[in-house]
Every structure is written in structure tokens, then in C-alpha cells.
Short mmCIF file of C-alpha atoms and ligand atoms in Angstrom, two decimals:
data_model
loop_
_atom_site.label_atom_id
_atom_site.label_comp_id
_atom_site.label_asym_id
_atom_site.label_seq_id
_atom_site.Cartn_x
_atom_site.Cartn_y
_atom_site.Cartn_z
CA MET A 1 124.40 101.28 138.96
CA LEU A 2 123.42 104.71 140.23
CA GLN A 3 121.20 104.94 143.23
CA SER A 4 118.03 106.99 142.97
CA PRO A 5 118.43 110.36 144.66
CA SER A 6 117.64 110.55 148.34
CA PRO A 7 114.01 111.47 149.11
CA MET A 8 113.36 115.20 149.01
CA THR A 9 110.23 117.23 149.40
CA ARG A 10 107.57 115.26 147.54
CA SER A 11 105.63 117.03 144.83
CA PRO A 12 101.86 116.52 144.68
CA LEU A 13 102.18 116.28 140.89
CA PRO A 14 102.88 112.96 139.13
CA PRO A 15 106.48 112.08 138.24
CA HIS A 16 107.72 113.68 135.03
CA VAL A 17 109.61 111.34 132.70
CA LEU A 18 111.68 112.60 129.79
CA LEU A 19 112.09 110.12 126.94
CA PHE A 20 114.85 110.53 124.37
CA PRO A 21 114.93 107.94 121.57
CA LEU A 22 117.70 107.31 119.09
CA PRO A 23 116.45 109.30 116.07
CA LEU A 24 115.82 106.37 113.70
CA GLN A 25 112.53 104.69 112.70
CA GLY A 26 112.78 101.49 114.79
CA PRO A 27 113.83 103.11 118.10
CA VAL A 28 111.40 106.05 117.68
CA ASN A 29 108.58 103.61 117.06
CA SER A 30 109.39 101.56 120.19
CA MET A 31 109.90 104.61 122.38
CA LEU A 32 106.59 106.16 121.32
CA LYS A 33 104.93 102.97 122.45
CA LEU A 34 106.75 103.10 125.76
CA ALA A 35 105.71 106.78 126.07
CA GLU A 36 102.08 105.85 125.58
CA LEU A 37 102.32 103.03 128.12
CA LEU A 38 103.76 105.50 130.65
CA CYS A 39 100.98 108.00 129.83
CA LEU A 40 98.45 105.27 130.59
CA ALA A 41 100.19 104.80 133.95
CA ASP A 42 99.35 108.49 134.63
CA LEU A 43 102.92 109.77 134.54
CA HIS A 44 103.80 113.07 132.88
CA ILE A 45 105.82 112.59 129.73
CA THR A 46 108.13 114.82 127.70
CA PHE A 47 109.17 113.15 124.45
CA VAL A 48 112.29 114.68 122.93
CA VAL A 49 112.90 114.12 119.22
CA THR A 50 115.16 115.72 116.70
CA ASP A 51 113.66 118.30 114.33
CA TYR A 52 114.25 115.89 111.45
CA ILE A 53 112.26 113.07 113.07
CA ASN A 54 109.55 115.46 114.23
CA SER A 55 108.93 116.80 110.74
CA ARG A 56 108.65 113.25 109.33
CA LEU A 57 106.34 112.12 112.11
CA GLN A 58 104.13 115.18 111.60
CA ARG A 59 104.03 114.56 107.87
CA HIS A 60 103.43 110.81 107.76
CA SER A 61 102.04 109.52 111.05
CA ASN A 62 98.95 110.16 113.12
CA PHE A 63 100.94 110.36 116.31
CA GLN A 64 99.95 113.97 117.07
CA SER A 65 96.22 113.27 117.01
CA ARG A 66 96.85 110.12 119.03
CA PHE A 67 98.76 111.93 121.77
CA ASP A 68 96.19 114.76 121.82
CA HIS A 69 94.20 112.29 123.96
CA TYR A 70 96.90 112.51 126.62
CA PRO A 71 97.12 115.93 128.32
CA ASN A 72 100.04 114.49 130.29
CA PHE A 73 102.15 114.19 127.08
CA GLN A 74 104.27 116.89 125.46
CA ILE A 75 106.73 116.71 122.60
CA LYS A 76 109.88 118.86 122.44
CA THR A 77 112.34 119.08 119.61
CA VAL A 78 116.07 119.49 119.52
CA SER A 79 118.52 119.80 116.62
CA ASP A 80 120.67 116.79 115.66
CA GLY A 81 123.21 119.29 114.33
CA LEU A 82 123.20 117.90 110.78
CA PRO A 83 122.27 119.73 107.59
CA GLU A 84 118.72 119.13 106.29
CA ASP A 85 119.86 116.98 103.34
CA HIS A 86 122.13 114.63 105.37
CA PRO A 87 120.96 111.00 104.91
CA ARG A 88 121.09 110.27 108.69
CA GLY A 89 120.31 106.53 108.91
CA ASP A 90 122.58 105.75 105.96
CA ARG A 91 125.56 107.36 107.70
CA PHE A 92 124.62 106.86 111.30
CA ILE A 93 128.15 107.09 112.74
CA GLU A 94 128.05 110.75 111.67
CA LEU A 95 124.63 111.05 113.26
CA PHE A 96 125.92 109.65 116.59
CA ASP A 97 128.90 111.92 116.47
CA SER A 98 126.79 115.00 115.83
CA LEU A 99 124.35 114.06 118.60
CA ARG A 100 127.22 113.71 121.05
CA ARG A 101 128.91 116.96 120.11
CA LYS A 102 126.08 119.28 119.10
CA THR A 103 122.91 117.94 120.72
CA LYS A 104 124.35 117.26 124.18
CA PRO A 105 124.69 120.95 125.20
CA LEU A 106 121.21 121.73 123.80
CA PHE A 107 119.79 118.80 125.75
CA LYS A 108 121.41 119.98 128.96
CA GLU A 109 120.12 123.49 128.39
CA MET A 110 116.61 122.14 127.78
CA LEU A 111 116.69 120.30 131.11
CA SER A 112 118.19 123.07 133.18
CA SER A 113 116.33 126.05 131.69
CA GLY A 114 112.97 125.20 133.25
CA CYS A 115 111.26 125.15 129.82
CA LEU A 116 109.92 121.63 130.36
CA GLU A 117 108.03 122.40 133.57
CA SER A 118 104.94 124.47 134.40
CA ASP A 119 102.43 124.90 137.23
CA SER A 120 100.89 121.58 136.29
CA ARG A 121 104.09 119.75 135.35
CA ARG A 122 106.96 119.38 137.74
CA ARG A 123 110.67 119.24 136.97
CA VAL A 124 111.90 116.15 135.15
CA SER A 125 112.22 113.38 137.73
CA CYS A 126 113.94 110.84 135.51
CA ILE A 127 115.32 110.40 132.02
CA VAL A 128 114.58 107.34 129.88
CA ALA A 129 117.03 107.43 126.97
CA ASP A 130 118.41 105.11 124.34
CA GLY A 131 121.49 103.46 125.83
CA ILE A 132 123.56 104.34 122.79
CA LEU A 133 123.10 108.04 123.66
CA GLY A 134 125.63 107.89 126.49
CA PHE A 135 125.73 111.67 126.82
CA THR A 136 122.25 111.60 128.35
CA CYS A 137 123.70 109.81 131.40
CA ASP A 138 126.47 112.44 131.67
CA VAL A 139 123.84 115.18 131.64
CA GLY A 140 121.63 113.28 134.11
CA ASN A 141 124.58 112.88 136.48
CA GLU A 142 125.51 116.55 136.19
CA LEU A 143 121.95 117.63 137.02
CA GLY A 144 121.23 114.90 139.61
CA ILE A 145 118.48 113.27 137.51
CA PRO A 146 118.40 109.46 137.47
CA VAL A 147 118.65 107.80 134.07
CA PHE A 148 117.13 104.57 132.77
CA TYR A 149 118.58 103.27 129.55
CA VAL A 150 116.46 101.62 126.89
CA ARG A 151 117.93 99.36 124.22
CA THR A 152 115.56 98.60 121.39
CA ILE A 153 117.71 95.80 119.99
CA SER A 154 117.51 92.14 121.08
CA ALA A 155 119.09 90.99 124.34
CA CYS A 156 121.06 88.40 122.34
CA CYS A 157 122.75 91.09 120.27
CA LEU A 158 123.22 93.34 123.26
CA TRP A 159 125.07 90.48 124.96
CA VAL A 160 127.35 90.13 121.91
CA PHE A 161 128.08 93.87 122.14
CA PHE A 162 128.91 93.40 125.83
CA CYS A 163 131.36 90.65 124.86
CA LEU A 164 133.20 92.67 122.17
CA PRO A 165 136.15 93.44 124.48
CA LYS A 166 136.46 89.70 125.24
CA LEU A 167 136.29 88.80 121.56
CA ILE A 168 139.09 91.23 120.81
CA GLU A 169 141.17 90.06 123.77
CA ALA A 170 140.76 86.41 122.75
CA GLY A 171 141.83 87.26 119.18
CA GLU A 172 138.48 86.13 117.75
CA ILE A 173 138.06 89.48 116.01
CA PRO A 174 139.47 90.51 113.64
CA PHE A 175 138.98 87.08 112.03
CA ASN A 176 142.09 85.07 111.39
CA GLY A 177 141.38 83.25 108.11
CA ASP A 178 138.24 83.34 106.04
CA ASP A 179 136.17 80.44 107.37
CA MET A 180 132.93 82.26 108.21
CA ASP A 181 131.44 79.11 109.73
CA GLU A 182 134.01 78.84 112.52
CA LEU A 183 132.37 78.85 115.94
CA ILE A 184 132.90 81.80 118.30
CA LYS A 185 133.91 80.84 121.84
CA SER A 186 134.02 84.13 123.74
CA VAL A 187 130.30 84.81 124.02
CA PRO A 188 129.09 82.85 127.08
CA GLY A 189 125.84 81.01 126.38
CA MET A 190 126.34 80.99 122.59
CA GLU A 191 129.41 78.74 122.23
CA ARG A 192 127.51 75.94 120.51
CA PHE A 193 125.91 77.86 117.67
CA LEU A 194 127.32 81.36 117.12
CA ARG A 195 129.53 81.45 114.01
CA ARG A 196 131.66 84.27 112.69
CA ARG A 197 128.97 85.05 110.11
CA ASP A 198 126.43 85.50 112.92
CA LEU A 199 128.37 88.30 114.60
CA PRO A 200 127.23 91.89 113.92
CA SER A 201 128.31 92.70 110.36
CA PHE A 202 130.88 95.31 111.42
CA CYS A 203 132.99 92.50 112.97
CA ARG A 204 133.86 91.57 109.36
CA SER A 205 135.76 94.81 108.80
CA GLY A 206 139.07 93.22 109.80
CA ASN A 207 139.88 96.29 111.84
CA ILE A 208 139.39 96.63 115.58
CA ALA A 209 139.61 100.39 115.23
CA ASP A 210 136.45 100.25 113.08
CA GLN A 211 134.16 103.08 114.24
CA ASN A 212 131.26 100.72 114.82
CA ILE A 213 133.37 98.46 117.03
CA LEU A 214 134.53 101.48 119.02
CA LEU A 215 130.96 102.68 119.40
CA TYR A 216 129.39 99.40 120.45
CA ARG A 217 132.15 98.15 122.72
CA THR A 218 131.35 101.06 125.02
CA GLU A 219 128.11 99.24 125.97
CA CYS A 220 130.11 97.33 128.54
CA ASP A 221 131.04 100.51 130.40
CA GLU A 222 128.06 102.61 129.49
CA ILE A 223 124.95 100.59 130.29
CA PRO A 224 125.79 99.69 133.91
CA ARG A 225 126.01 103.44 134.67
CA ALA A 226 122.26 103.80 134.44
CA TYR A 227 119.82 103.11 137.27
CA GLY A 228 118.19 100.38 135.19
CA LEU A 229 117.94 98.94 131.70
CA ILE A 230 114.61 98.64 129.86
CA LEU A 231 114.48 96.02 127.11
CA ASN A 232 111.91 95.31 124.42
CA THR A 233 111.92 91.57 124.86
CA PHE A 234 110.35 88.94 127.10
CA GLU A 235 111.79 86.43 129.54
CA GLU A 236 110.33 83.36 127.81
CA LEU A 237 112.12 84.30 124.57
CA GLU A 238 115.54 85.40 125.79
CA GLY A 239 115.72 84.16 129.41
CA PRO A 240 119.17 82.47 129.28
CA ILE A 241 120.79 85.49 127.60
CA LEU A 242 119.10 87.88 130.01
CA SER A 243 120.68 85.94 132.88
CA GLU A 244 124.10 86.58 131.32
CA ILE A 245 123.39 90.32 130.99
CA ARG A 246 122.12 90.47 134.58
CA SER A 247 125.59 89.42 135.76
CA LEU A 248 126.76 92.91 134.70
CA CYS A 249 123.57 94.87 134.89
CA PRO A 250 121.20 93.45 137.51
CA ASN A 251 118.29 95.88 137.22
CA ILE A 252 116.60 94.91 133.96
CA TYR A 253 112.99 95.57 132.99
CA THR A 254 111.83 93.25 130.19
CA ILE A 255 108.59 94.78 128.97
CA GLY A 256 108.21 93.48 125.40
CA PRO A 257 106.85 92.93 122.92
CA LEU A 258 106.16 96.64 123.33
CA HIS A 259 103.70 97.06 120.45
CA ALA A 260 101.52 94.28 121.86
CA HIS A 261 102.01 95.40 125.45
CA LEU A 262 100.49 98.75 124.55
CA LYS A 263 97.57 97.14 122.74
CA ALA A 264 96.93 94.88 125.74
CA LYS A 265 96.89 97.83 128.17
CA LEU A 266 94.54 99.80 125.91
CA ALA A 267 92.24 96.80 125.58
CA ALA A 268 92.22 96.31 129.36
CA ARG A 269 90.94 99.89 129.67
CA GLY A 270 88.19 99.15 127.18
CA SER A 271 89.68 101.74 124.86
CA SER A 272 88.64 101.35 121.23
CA GLN A 273 91.85 100.82 119.35
CA PRO A 274 92.04 102.99 116.27
CA THR A 275 94.90 101.94 114.05
CA PHE A 276 97.86 104.14 114.71
CA SER A 277 101.16 104.65 113.06
CA ASN A 278 104.50 106.03 114.07
CA SER A 279 105.74 105.75 110.51
CA LEU A 280 108.25 108.06 108.94
CA TRP A 281 106.90 107.11 105.48
CA GLU A 282 103.38 107.29 104.07
CA GLU A 283 101.64 103.93 104.60
CA ASP A 284 99.93 102.42 101.58
CA GLN A 285 96.65 101.04 102.93
CA THR A 286 95.58 99.58 99.58
CA CYS A 287 97.53 96.42 100.37
CA MET A 288 94.99 95.59 103.08
CA ALA A 289 92.20 95.25 100.49
CA TRP A 290 94.51 93.10 98.36
CA LEU A 291 95.21 90.89 101.39
CA ASP A 292 91.46 90.59 102.05
CA ALA A 293 91.13 88.92 98.66
CA GLN A 294 93.80 86.22 99.30
CA PRO A 295 93.30 82.78 100.89
CA SER A 296 94.21 82.16 104.51
CA LYS A 297 97.96 81.98 105.32
CA SER A 298 98.83 82.07 101.63
CA VAL A 299 100.88 85.30 101.40
CA ILE A 300 104.52 85.83 102.28
CA TYR A 301 105.11 89.42 103.40
CA VAL A 302 108.50 90.80 102.31
CA SER A 303 110.05 93.84 103.94
CA PHE A 304 113.59 94.89 104.80
CA GLY A 305 112.66 97.69 107.19
CA SER A 306 113.60 101.32 107.19
CA LEU A 307 117.38 101.29 106.69
CA VAL A 308 118.36 98.46 104.32
CA ASN A 309 119.55 99.34 100.84
CA ILE A 310 119.90 96.56 98.27
CA THR A 311 121.69 96.50 94.97
CA SER A 312 119.69 96.20 91.77
CA GLU A 313 121.21 92.72 91.28
CA GLN A 314 119.96 91.56 94.69
CA TYR A 315 116.59 93.11 93.93
CA MET A 316 116.28 91.09 90.72
CA GLU A 317 117.37 87.88 92.50
CA PHE A 318 114.67 88.35 95.14
CA TRP A 319 112.09 89.22 92.53
CA HIS A 320 112.83 86.15 90.40
CA GLY A 321 112.96 83.93 93.49
CA LEU A 322 109.61 85.18 94.77
CA VAL A 323 107.88 84.80 91.41
CA ASN A 324 109.43 81.38 90.75
CA SER A 325 108.29 80.10 94.16
CA GLY A 326 104.72 80.25 92.88
CA GLN A 327 103.59 81.77 96.21
CA ARG A 328 101.62 84.97 96.73
CA PHE A 329 103.69 87.86 98.02
CA LEU A 330 103.28 91.39 99.37
CA TRP A 331 106.56 93.25 99.00
CA VAL A 332 107.57 96.59 100.54
CA ILE A 333 110.13 98.37 98.38
CA ARG A 334 111.00 101.63 100.10
CA PRO A 335 111.59 104.48 97.63
CA ASP A 336 115.33 104.93 97.04
CA SER A 337 116.22 101.64 98.76
CA ILE A 338 117.55 100.07 95.56
CA LEU A 339 121.08 101.15 94.73
CA ASN A 340 122.08 101.75 91.10
CA LYS A 341 118.53 101.13 89.93
CA ASP A 342 118.35 101.64 86.21
CA SER A 343 114.79 102.68 85.49
CA GLY A 344 115.28 101.76 81.82
CA SER A 345 116.24 98.11 82.48
CA ARG A 346 113.78 95.57 81.15
CA ILE A 347 111.79 93.42 83.56
CA PRO A 348 111.39 89.92 82.05
CA ASP A 349 107.80 89.15 80.97
CA GLU A 350 107.49 86.12 83.24
CA VAL A 351 108.44 88.26 86.27
CA SER A 352 105.88 90.97 85.40
CA GLU A 353 103.22 88.36 84.72
CA GLY A 354 103.92 86.42 87.93
CA THR A 355 103.76 89.64 89.93
CA LYS A 356 100.46 90.66 88.34
CA GLU A 357 98.99 87.25 89.16
CA ARG A 358 100.27 86.72 92.68
CA GLY A 359 102.12 89.78 93.92
CA TYR A 360 101.53 93.26 95.29
CA ILE A 361 104.22 95.89 95.77
CA VAL A 362 104.03 99.00 97.96
CA ASP A 363 106.44 101.73 99.08
CA TRP A 364 105.62 101.30 102.77
CA ALA A 365 102.99 99.18 104.51
CA PRO A 366 101.06 99.32 107.78
CA GLN A 367 103.27 96.42 108.93
CA GLU A 368 101.64 95.51 112.23
CA GLU A 369 98.25 95.29 110.52
CA VAL A 370 99.73 93.30 107.65
CA LEU A 371 101.37 90.76 109.96
CA ALA A 372 98.10 90.35 111.88
CA HIS A 373 96.11 89.73 108.69
CA PRO A 374 94.82 86.13 108.35
CA SER A 375 96.03 85.87 104.74
CA VAL A 376 99.67 86.31 105.76
CA GLY A 377 101.49 83.04 106.48
CA GLY A 378 105.18 84.01 106.56
CA PHE A 379 107.60 86.92 106.62
CA LEU A 380 110.77 87.41 104.56
CA THR A 381 112.52 89.93 106.79
CA HIS A 382 115.84 91.68 107.35
CA SER A 383 115.55 90.57 111.01
CA GLY A 384 115.29 94.05 112.51
CA TRP A 385 114.28 93.59 116.14
CA ASN A 386 110.89 95.28 115.86
CA SER A 387 110.00 93.24 112.81
CA THR A 388 111.17 90.05 114.53
CA LEU A 389 109.06 90.68 117.63
CA GLU A 390 106.04 91.71 115.56
CA SER A 391 106.35 88.45 113.64
CA VAL A 392 106.88 86.36 116.79
CA PHE A 393 103.77 87.87 118.34
CA GLU A 394 101.61 87.04 115.30
CA GLY A 395 102.92 83.46 115.16
CA LEU A 396 104.50 83.93 111.73
CA PRO A 397 107.52 81.88 110.63
CA MET A 398 110.34 83.91 109.08
CA ILE A 399 112.95 83.75 106.36
CA CYS A 400 115.79 85.98 107.51
CA TRP A 401 117.99 88.03 105.25
CA PRO A 402 119.97 90.13 107.74
CA TYR A 403 121.73 93.25 106.54
CA PHE A 404 123.71 94.72 109.43
CA LEU A 405 124.16 95.35 113.18
CA ASP A 406 121.95 93.18 115.40
CA GLN A 407 120.27 91.50 112.44
CA GLN A 408 122.98 88.85 111.93
CA VAL A 409 122.61 87.70 115.55
CA ASN A 410 118.79 87.87 115.52
CA SER A 411 118.56 85.72 112.40
CA ARG A 412 120.77 83.02 113.96
CA PHE A 413 118.45 82.88 116.96
CA VAL A 414 115.34 82.75 114.73
CA GLY A 415 116.79 79.95 112.58
CA ASN A 416 118.75 77.86 115.07
CA VAL A 417 117.75 78.66 118.64
CA TRP A 418 114.03 79.39 118.52
CA ASN A 419 113.51 77.34 115.32
CA LEU A 420 111.02 79.83 113.98
CA GLY A 421 112.22 79.89 110.40
CA LEU A 422 115.15 79.81 108.00
CA ASP A 423 118.30 81.93 108.03
CA MET A 424 119.30 82.91 104.48
CA LYS A 425 122.12 85.23 105.49
CA ASP A 426 124.90 86.17 103.08
CA THR A 427 123.19 85.11 99.89
CA SER A 428 120.25 86.26 97.81
CA ASP A 429 120.56 83.75 95.00
CA ARG A 430 117.21 83.39 93.20
CA ASN A 431 117.20 79.59 93.47
CA LEU A 432 117.72 79.72 97.22
CA VAL A 433 115.05 82.42 97.62
CA GLU A 434 112.64 80.22 95.65
CA LYS A 435 113.49 77.11 97.69
CA MET A 436 113.25 78.81 101.08
CA VAL A 437 109.95 80.50 100.23
CA ARG A 438 108.51 77.15 99.10
CA ASP A 439 109.87 75.43 102.23
CA LEU A 440 108.38 78.02 104.57
CA MET A 441 105.04 78.43 102.83
CA GLU A 442 104.44 74.91 101.56
CA VAL A 443 106.83 72.03 102.26
CA ARG A 444 107.50 72.64 105.98
CA LYS A 445 104.59 75.00 106.55
CA GLU A 446 102.86 73.06 109.34
CA GLU A 447 106.06 72.41 111.29
CA PHE A 448 107.04 76.09 111.29
CA LEU A 449 103.54 77.35 111.99
CA GLN A 450 103.23 75.03 114.97
CA ARG A 451 106.43 76.29 116.60
CA ALA A 452 105.64 79.92 115.79
CA ASP A 453 102.21 79.45 117.32
CA GLN A 454 103.71 78.14 120.57
CA MET A 455 106.06 81.11 120.84
CA ALA A 456 103.19 83.51 120.04
CA LYS A 457 101.22 81.99 122.89
CA SER A 458 104.02 82.64 125.37
CA ALA A 459 104.37 86.20 124.00
CA LYS A 460 100.68 86.72 124.73
CA ARG A 461 100.88 85.14 128.20
CA CYS A 462 103.69 87.45 129.35
CA LEU A 463 101.44 90.48 128.83
CA VAL A 464 98.45 89.43 130.93
CA GLU A 465 98.23 90.22 134.65
CA GLY A 466 100.92 88.24 136.46
CA GLY A 467 102.92 87.65 133.25
CA SER A 468 106.63 88.48 133.11
CA SER A 469 106.44 91.66 130.99
CA TYR A 470 103.31 92.82 132.81
CA ASN A 471 105.10 92.52 136.16
CA SER A 472 108.27 94.14 134.89
CA PHE A 473 106.33 97.17 133.68
CA GLU A 474 104.51 97.49 137.03
CA ARG A 475 107.90 97.44 138.76
CA LEU A 476 109.27 100.09 136.38
CA VAL A 477 106.37 102.44 137.14
CA LYS A 478 106.77 101.90 140.89
CA ASP A 479 110.50 102.62 140.66
CA ILE A 480 109.84 105.80 138.68
CA GLU A 481 107.24 106.87 141.22
CA SER A 482 109.76 106.39 144.00
CA MET A 483 112.07 108.99 142.41
CA ASP A 484 111.52 112.62 143.14
CA ALA A 485 112.57 115.53 140.94
CA PRO A 486 115.73 117.27 142.09
CA VAL A 487 115.12 120.58 143.82
CA SER A 488 116.40 123.58 141.90
N1 UDP B 1 107.55 99.11 109.23
C1 UDP B 1 106.34 99.57 108.78
N2 UDP B 1 106.07 99.47 107.45
C2 UDP B 1 106.91 98.90 106.56
C3 UDP B 1 108.15 98.40 107.04
C4 UDP B 1 108.43 98.52 108.39
O1 UDP B 1 105.53 100.08 109.56
O2 UDP B 1 106.59 98.87 105.37
C5 UDP B 1 107.85 99.23 110.67
C6 UDP B 1 107.87 97.88 111.33
O3 UDP B 1 106.56 97.53 111.78
C7 UDP B 1 108.87 98.07 112.46
C8 UDP B 1 109.79 99.18 111.96
O4 UDP B 1 109.15 99.76 110.83
O5 UDP B 1 108.20 98.47 113.65
C9 UDP B 1 111.14 98.66 111.50
O6 UDP B 1 111.90 98.36 112.63
P1 UDP B 1 112.94 97.18 112.65
O7 UDP B 1 113.56 97.18 114.00
O8 UDP B 1 112.31 95.91 112.24
O9 UDP B 1 113.98 97.52 111.54
P2 UDP B 1 114.82 98.84 111.14
O10 UDP B 1 113.93 99.61 110.23
O11 UDP B 1 115.14 99.57 112.43
O12 UDP B 1 116.01 98.29 110.44
#
């Protein structure tokens, strides 16, 4: 790991931290929370987002009015180099490539031009960037600015990424044969439960030159280059896997669950907590009134996050399964997330009726508020890491239907390591959806709720004074304060 630069003339102004998230909903959401935590620690913050993300945040979230309370916060925008109508998240390899080629020089220019500093704001003293944006470390090294990486995925998936070279070397990927239940042996700490089907979805491509494999196998070389690694997780949840990662990358700050960490810090300051949103879509608040009218723990919340697209066949299987389960459901169906949707196709009467009686469908929900609502008793999720942590914190059992990337690993941990729910991966058959929803919400309800409640308690404990995430964050702030801005 890089050492912090040697002490130079100390500035009387607070340290100036530049944050650069991966320009996608989940990472932007987490990094805005980290930015606010660092503002509360009285550091100066520059938050760099792409023009595309900035325009969506301005349109759909209240983040601007929220950060108006922090004179120590500024936002700066940079181009991601893609045309306006590019689908970004849907073709994120192209997004990464464009960021590396086109955004890197703009980012360097931004840092070296002096445009981020003023009489009341000193030069950037450190960069906190998403670890997948490796070019930020190159720029930091060139300008003598220390870099902390942030990964907003789970530690368990990050460890699998670290082990990709080993998996290739051992001949475990590409798969030899089609038994998806065969155990994987080259990921230390996961030998007893990790199957081929639990590896990140791109491992199924059968091709070690797959662009995703090339991208994520660089983690092994890339992450240890930074001064430290900040993770949105907590020791009590992922301790054994964190120990494995520490063997390669000793300076880790586990400060999650970030959304709750921020709320805890605001509450400790006696700040009234207006609801806030970092959403890139318009939140439909009407679902909160609908939830108010439902019995306690009776509703399963269904959402597949910001990137998943499902086929119209899968959509109908889920819909039938949910209605046939007889349970109440609140379902987020993002506009345009259903592929080949034929608007003329007939919805069976029993599905429409069942939905009218027990269901509510929205384009986008205020998810944190929904998960904290007393009427919600379970979550059918795509196992995105933010959604998983938000569910863990609220003590909600999950049914996991992972789509890609880290989600396959996360869902295995939810179902078979933490025992917080059921892993439905690789199928969306209506009968299985119905059975799992009944199991989670009715048949095994108490058993799951009890375990989820225990994990929620440890998530809450790690955030109070002396808790693991609380301490890690204090250490992060101290380390940032010990770094001085390079002299021009
Ligand atoms: N989210 C939301 N409203 C919704 C669905 C999702 O606010 O209707 C938020 C959710 O709270 C989470 C983020 O979007 O913080 C999704 O991140 P995650 O890592 O779970 O999945 P991704 O979208 O990155 O696949």
C-alpha cells in the first residue's frame, strides 16, 4: 500500500477530500452517504459525478437541498464521454472503458488546474474513489495525492473477485461440464458451500477472455495500490471473509451499513432527520399510505433494484407466484425494466383481481422507508448489496433472485451462511415463487424473523460508540486528517 505523503507545511484549513463514485445508482447512493458522514466530521468535500448522474440527481432527488446545509460540500461534474442516449448501466463495460479513456484526462485536469480550491478550501488532500475506477489511483500517484478505494459491493464478492486468478489457474473457470452444483475449491473460506452457480454470473460465459473477467480480475493488483480500502459492511457480518482480504490488503475500514451509520450520526447530533433520497428515479410516496393500511409484518416488498431487466415471461411467473401465494405485496417495477413487454397482452382476471385485493405496484419506491415500515415482513430482492444491507438492518428475511455480478455470491451468503432467507437463484417458476413467498411470510416466518432480528441487533450495535463500524470510521477520519495536501 502507498504511504501517506511526508508531512509538509500544515494548512489551517480542514482536509479536503475528493469523492468519485462509480456512476451507477447503488454506488452513487452509498458514496453520497459517505460524503455526508465526512461533512459531519467537518472535512471539506468535493463530490465528483458525471453530467449524466448529476442531471438525474437534480431531477429526481432532494440531494441538493440536503447538501445546502453543508457549506463544506461542493459538487463538480465531469463528462463520462458517452452520448446522451447511451444506456450506461445496461452496457457498463462500455461505460468503464469510456471513463478510463475519456474521463481520466478531464479528472486529472480538474485536480491540477486549481479549480477545486479557494481561499476557504485548500487543495485536495486525498481522493476517495470507487476501486473499480483504477485510473483515479494513477492520477493520484502522478499528482502525489493519496487515494483510498471504496468498494460498494460485499466483502464476500470482493474476495471472489480477488480469487479469480486462482480459479483460472486451478481450471475451475471456465467450467468443465455443466454441473452447476459442483463445489468451488479455490476460494479460501468458502470451500464448503460455494457452488459454480454462486460465482458471479460472468463466470458462466465459458471464456476467460470475457471482458467482465478481465475487468474484475484486476482487483487483485489494483486494490492493494491504495492507501486503504473502505467497505460498506460490518465485522460481525463478514468477519471471516474480511480476514482473508486483510491478508492482501491490511488497511481496511469497515464502516457499514452506511445508510444506517449516517442516520445514527445525525441522530447523535440531535438533528431532525427529514427523509432524503439519492434516487435517480422519481419515488412514488403513495405506497407509504397503502402500507399504513396493512397489518403488521404482512407485506412482502418486491424490488430488483436499478439495473435488472426481466423478460416478460419472468415477469408473468413472478406475478402469478405472488398472487397465488395469497400474501400482500408491494412491487417495484421500474419503467422499461421488462424486456419484450407486449402492452396488448391480456392479464388473466385472477391475477388482476388478486393484485387489486392484496397488491400495490409502483415505478420506484422510497426503499429505505418501505423496509423500515412495520407492515413489511419480508423482501423479495435481486440481492444487490445496498438492498441486502438495508434489509439486514431492518431485520427482514429475504428471498433472493440474483441477476448478475456480486448478487449470486450475496444470495448464497443470505441463504446458506447467514440463514436470513431463501435463495431462489436461476429459476422464476411461478410455483416456486408461490412456495417460497408462503414459506418466508407464513410457514417459516417466526424462524426467519428471529434470525434476521439477531443480525439486525448486531448491525445496530456496530454503529454505537465503541462499535466496530463506529471505530473504523473514527480511524478513517483520523487517517485523513493526518494527510496534508501536496504543495503546488
Ligand atoms: N432503491 C430505491 N427504490 C427502489 C429500488 C431501489 O430507493 O424502488 C434503492 C435501494 O434502497 C438501494 C439502491 O436503490 O439503495 C439499489 O442498490 P443495490 O445495491 O441494492 O442494487 P443495484 O441497483 O445497484 O443493482
